[in-house]
């Protein structure tokens, strides 16, 4: 059974990750994580190009070694997320959205934790006064990580 990794990753010292798995012959369940309204495991490459490409410039950056699918990268300007420095969309070998990687400043970590808690079920959260913080969530067949 092939596992497909679906990811949303936001980093600068803050990593924000969506993971999802599905068997090779199974469909993703509705209700997966949906950054920018693009449901992980459902949205196609062409839909991302049409939707996101109309708001920010996207360029193909090669083939992902884990998903065997294409990757599109943009600077994130125009997507409506303050502080977004870049965004990377990763697709599987069938051109279905498998991952989204975003970079945000570290000072936005706590605000993002609260925003995601309103959308997804919290499964783990550690936010010490000093040291590394993380929060994990679940949505459909997606896992969401903020590191």
PDB file of C-alpha atoms in Angstrom:
ATOM      1  CA  UNK A   1       0.000   0.000   0.000  1.00  0.00           C
ATOM      2  CA  UNK A   2       1.513   3.292  -1.106  1.00  0.00           C
ATOM      3  CA  UNK A   3       1.335   6.114   1.424  1.00  0.00           C
ATOM      4  CA  UNK A   4       0.921   9.676   0.197  1.00  0.00           C
ATOM      5  CA  UNK A   5       2.217  12.468   2.383  1.00  0.00           C
ATOM      6  CA  UNK A   6       0.167  15.661   2.362  1.00  0.00           C
ATOM      7  CA  UNK A   7       1.852  18.651   3.910  1.00  0.00           C
ATOM      8  CA  UNK A   8       1.453  22.296   4.665  1.00  0.00           C
ATOM      9  CA  UNK A   9       4.677  23.676   6.051  1.00  0.00           C
ATOM     10  CA  UNK A  10       5.198  27.216   7.288  1.00  0.00           C
ATOM     11  CA  UNK A  11       8.697  28.098   8.405  1.00  0.00           C
ATOM     12  CA  UNK A  12      11.164  30.782   9.361  1.00  0.00           C
ATOM     13  CA  UNK A  13      11.522  29.383  12.802  1.00  0.00           C
ATOM     14  CA  UNK A  14       7.894  28.446  12.653  1.00  0.00           C
ATOM     15  CA  UNK A  15       6.945  25.327  10.743  1.00  0.00           C
ATOM     16  CA  UNK A  16       3.332  24.722   9.850  1.00  0.00           C
ATOM     17  CA  UNK A  17       2.724  21.280   8.358  1.00  0.00           C
ATOM     18  CA  UNK A  18      -0.312  19.430   7.021  1.00  0.00           C
ATOM     19  CA  UNK A  19       0.128  15.675   6.551  1.00  0.00           C
ATOM     20  CA  UNK A  20      -2.420  13.275   5.068  1.00  0.00           C
ATOM     21  CA  UNK A  21      -2.301   9.648   4.063  1.00  0.00           C
ATOM     22  CA  UNK A  22      -4.359   7.539   1.725  1.00  0.00           C
ATOM     23  CA  UNK A  23      -3.948   4.124   0.219  1.00  0.00           C
ATOM     24  CA  UNK A  24      -2.997   3.858  -3.453  1.00  0.00           C
ATOM     25  CA  UNK A  25      -6.549   2.953  -4.471  1.00  0.00           C
ATOM     26  CA  UNK A  26      -8.487   5.049  -1.957  1.00  0.00           C
ATOM     27  CA  UNK A  27      -9.733   8.604  -2.179  1.00  0.00           C
ATOM     28  CA  UNK A  28      -8.931  11.249   0.393  1.00  0.00           C
ATOM     29  CA  UNK A  29     -11.782  11.916   2.787  1.00  0.00           C
ATOM     30  CA  UNK A  30     -13.546  15.237   2.495  1.00  0.00           C
ATOM     31  CA  UNK A  31     -12.692  17.657   5.269  1.00  0.00           C
ATOM     32  CA  UNK A  32      -8.905  17.515   4.916  1.00  0.00           C
ATOM     33  CA  UNK A  33      -6.855  20.604   5.680  1.00  0.00           C
ATOM     34  CA  UNK A  34      -7.501  23.353   3.144  1.00  0.00           C
ATOM     35  CA  UNK A  35      -4.965  26.175   3.056  1.00  0.00           C
ATOM     36  CA  UNK A  36      -6.148  29.060   0.822  1.00  0.00           C
ATOM     37  CA  UNK A  37      -9.350  27.080   0.205  1.00  0.00           C
ATOM     38  CA  UNK A  38      -7.380  24.306  -1.541  1.00  0.00           C
ATOM     39  CA  UNK A  39      -8.198  20.960   0.062  1.00  0.00           C
ATOM     40  CA  UNK A  40      -5.143  18.742   0.440  1.00  0.00           C
ATOM     41  CA  UNK A  41      -5.665  15.448  -1.377  1.00  0.00           C
ATOM     42  CA  UNK A  42      -8.480  16.825  -3.538  1.00  0.00           C
ATOM     43  CA  UNK A  43      -7.299  19.965  -5.376  1.00  0.00           C
ATOM     44  CA  UNK A  44      -5.508  19.453  -8.709  1.00  0.00           C
ATOM     45  CA  UNK A  45      -2.443  21.140 -10.191  1.00  0.00           C
ATOM     46  CA  UNK A  46      -4.595  22.973 -12.743  1.00  0.00           C
ATOM     47  CA  UNK A  47      -6.943  24.240 -10.014  1.00  0.00           C
ATOM     48  CA  UNK A  48      -3.981  25.635  -8.038  1.00  0.00           C
ATOM     49  CA  UNK A  49      -2.560  27.286 -11.157  1.00  0.00           C
ATOM     50  CA  UNK A  50      -5.930  28.882 -11.914  1.00  0.00           C
ATOM     51  CA  UNK A  51      -6.844  29.898  -8.342  1.00  0.00           C
ATOM     52  CA  UNK A  52      -3.499  30.824  -6.797  1.00  0.00           C
ATOM     53  CA  UNK A  53      -1.766  31.737 -10.063  1.00  0.00           C
ATOM     54  CA  UNK A  54      -4.309  34.526 -10.529  1.00  0.00           C
ATOM     55  CA  UNK A  55      -3.186  36.087  -7.210  1.00  0.00           C
ATOM     56  CA  UNK A  56       0.575  35.454  -7.076  1.00  0.00           C
ATOM     57  CA  UNK A  57       3.251  34.406  -9.543  1.00  0.00           C
ATOM     58  CA  UNK A  58       3.981  30.651  -9.539  1.00  0.00           C
ATOM     59  CA  UNK A  59       6.932  28.827 -11.112  1.00  0.00           C
ATOM     60  CA  UNK A  60       7.479  25.087 -11.520  1.00  0.00           C
ATOM     61  CA  UNK A  61      10.477  23.991  -9.415  1.00  0.00           C
ATOM     62  CA  UNK A  62      10.918  20.338 -10.379  1.00  0.00           C
ATOM     63  CA  UNK A  63       9.651  16.964  -9.184  1.00  0.00           C
ATOM     64  CA  UNK A  64       9.303  16.128  -5.478  1.00  0.00           C
ATOM     65  CA  UNK A  65      11.375  13.067  -4.517  1.00  0.00           C
ATOM     66  CA  UNK A  66       8.769  11.787  -2.023  1.00  0.00           C
ATOM     67  CA  UNK A  67       5.532  12.280  -3.948  1.00  0.00           C
ATOM     68  CA  UNK A  68       6.945  11.920  -7.501  1.00  0.00           C
ATOM     69  CA  UNK A  69       4.833  14.926  -8.471  1.00  0.00           C
ATOM     70  CA  UNK A  70       5.518  18.471  -9.645  1.00  0.00           C
ATOM     71  CA  UNK A  71       6.123  21.451  -7.359  1.00  0.00           C
ATOM     72  CA  UNK A  72       5.044  25.082  -7.815  1.00  0.00           C
ATOM     73  CA  UNK A  73       6.678  27.912  -5.862  1.00  0.00           C
ATOM     74  CA  UNK A  74       5.605  31.518  -5.335  1.00  0.00           C
ATOM     75  CA  UNK A  75       6.395  34.486  -3.102  1.00  0.00           C
ATOM     76  CA  UNK A  76       2.918  34.423  -1.532  1.00  0.00           C
ATOM     77  CA  UNK A  77       2.163  38.080  -2.222  1.00  0.00           C
ATOM     78  CA  UNK A  78      -1.523  38.571  -2.888  1.00  0.00           C
ATOM     79  CA  UNK A  79      -2.665  35.458  -0.976  1.00  0.00           C
ATOM     80  CA  UNK A  80      -3.952  37.429   2.019  1.00  0.00           C
ATOM     81  CA  UNK A  81      -1.703  35.938   4.714  1.00  0.00           C
ATOM     82  CA  UNK A  82       0.262  38.697   6.472  1.00  0.00           C
ATOM     83  CA  UNK A  83       3.968  37.972   6.693  1.00  0.00           C
ATOM     84  CA  UNK A  84       3.885  35.111   4.164  1.00  0.00           C
ATOM     85  CA  UNK A  85       7.367  35.045   2.651  1.00  0.00           C
ATOM     86  CA  UNK A  86       7.017  32.122   0.237  1.00  0.00           C
ATOM     87  CA  UNK A  87       4.761  29.216  -0.618  1.00  0.00           C
ATOM     88  CA  UNK A  88       5.506  25.832  -2.210  1.00  0.00           C
ATOM     89  CA  UNK A  89       2.745  23.572  -3.552  1.00  0.00           C
ATOM     90  CA  UNK A  90       3.707  19.891  -3.875  1.00  0.00           C
ATOM     91  CA  UNK A  91       1.614  17.455  -5.904  1.00  0.00           C
ATOM     92  CA  UNK A  92       1.531  13.664  -6.136  1.00  0.00           C
ATOM     93  CA  UNK A  93       2.184  11.653  -9.293  1.00  0.00           C
ATOM     94  CA  UNK A  94      -1.463  12.157 -10.331  1.00  0.00           C
ATOM     95  CA  UNK A  95      -1.174  15.974 -10.024  1.00  0.00           C
ATOM     96  CA  UNK A  96      -3.287  16.108  -6.840  1.00  0.00           C
ATOM     97  CA  UNK A  97      -2.213  18.509  -4.071  1.00  0.00           C
ATOM     98  CA  UNK A  98      -0.138  16.539  -1.556  1.00  0.00           C
ATOM     99  CA  UNK A  99       1.710  19.324   0.279  1.00  0.00           C
ATOM    100  CA  UNK A 100       1.906  23.058   0.806  1.00  0.00           C
ATOM    101  CA  UNK A 101       4.963  24.648   2.401  1.00  0.00           C
ATOM    102  CA  UNK A 102       4.790  28.225   3.652  1.00  0.00           C
ATOM    103  CA  UNK A 103       7.296  30.470   5.391  1.00  0.00           C
ATOM    104  CA  UNK A 104       6.149  32.928   8.063  1.00  0.00           C
ATOM    105  CA  UNK A 105       8.037  34.945  10.686  1.00  0.00           C
ATOM    106  CA  UNK A 106       8.537  33.283  14.070  1.00  0.00           C
ATOM    107  CA  UNK A 107       6.650  36.043  15.917  1.00  0.00           C
ATOM    108  CA  UNK A 108       3.426  34.857  14.259  1.00  0.00           C
ATOM    109  CA  UNK A 109       3.579  31.398  15.909  1.00  0.00           C
ATOM    110  CA  UNK A 110       1.115  32.015  18.766  1.00  0.00           C
ATOM    111  CA  UNK A 111      -1.420  33.731  16.516  1.00  0.00           C
ATOM    112  CA  UNK A 112      -1.245  30.853  14.028  1.00  0.00           C
ATOM    113  CA  UNK A 113      -1.692  28.311  16.861  1.00  0.00           C
ATOM    114  CA  UNK A 114      -4.906  30.069  17.912  1.00  0.00           C
ATOM    115  CA  UNK A 115      -6.151  30.445  14.343  1.00  0.00           C
ATOM    116  CA  UNK A 116      -5.640  26.738  13.583  1.00  0.00           C
ATOM    117  CA  UNK A 117      -7.266  25.702  16.877  1.00  0.00           C
ATOM    118  CA  UNK A 118     -10.447  27.329  15.590  1.00  0.00           C
ATOM    119  CA  UNK A 119     -10.385  25.195  12.428  1.00  0.00           C
ATOM    120  CA  UNK A 120      -8.875  21.849  13.436  1.00  0.00           C
ATOM    121  CA  UNK A 121      -8.893  19.466  16.411  1.00  0.00           C
ATOM    122  CA  UNK A 122      -5.833  19.971  18.641  1.00  0.00           C
ATOM    123  CA  UNK A 123      -3.986  16.700  19.345  1.00  0.00           C
ATOM    124  CA  UNK A 124      -0.867  18.123  21.023  1.00  0.00           C
ATOM    125  CA  UNK A 125       0.389  21.545  22.058  1.00  0.00           C
ATOM    126  CA  UNK A 126       3.614  22.571  23.831  1.00  0.00           C
ATOM    127  CA  UNK A 127       4.429  26.276  24.077  1.00  0.00           C
ATOM    128  CA  UNK A 128       7.107  26.901  26.733  1.00  0.00           C
ATOM    129  CA  UNK A 129       8.264  30.420  27.659  1.00  0.00           C
ATOM    130  CA  UNK A 130      11.738  29.507  26.387  1.00  0.00           C
ATOM    131  CA  UNK A 131      12.660  26.817  23.856  1.00  0.00           C
ATOM    132  CA  UNK A 132      11.019  25.090  20.953  1.00  0.00           C
ATOM    133  CA  UNK A 133       7.250  25.191  20.594  1.00  0.00           C
ATOM    134  CA  UNK A 134       4.934  22.945  18.614  1.00  0.00           C
ATOM    135  CA  UNK A 135       1.260  22.273  18.064  1.00  0.00           C
ATOM    136  CA  UNK A 136      -0.387  19.358  16.237  1.00  0.00           C
ATOM    137  CA  UNK A 137      -3.930  19.171  14.847  1.00  0.00           C
ATOM    138  CA  UNK A 138      -6.071  16.743  12.831  1.00  0.00           C
ATOM    139  CA  UNK A 139      -8.552  17.406  10.007  1.00  0.00           C
ATOM    140  CA  UNK A 140     -10.070  14.545   7.988  1.00  0.00           C
ATOM    141  CA  UNK A 141      -7.117  12.439   6.829  1.00  0.00           C
ATOM    142  CA  UNK A 142      -4.757  15.364   7.414  1.00  0.00           C
ATOM    143  CA  UNK A 143      -2.406  16.072  10.263  1.00  0.00           C
ATOM    144  CA  UNK A 144      -1.406  19.669  10.825  1.00  0.00           C
ATOM    145  CA  UNK A 145       1.893  20.530  12.513  1.00  0.00           C
ATOM    146  CA  UNK A 146       3.174  23.897  13.635  1.00  0.00           C
ATOM    147  CA  UNK A 147       6.824  23.829  14.692  1.00  0.00           C
TER     148      UNK A 147
END
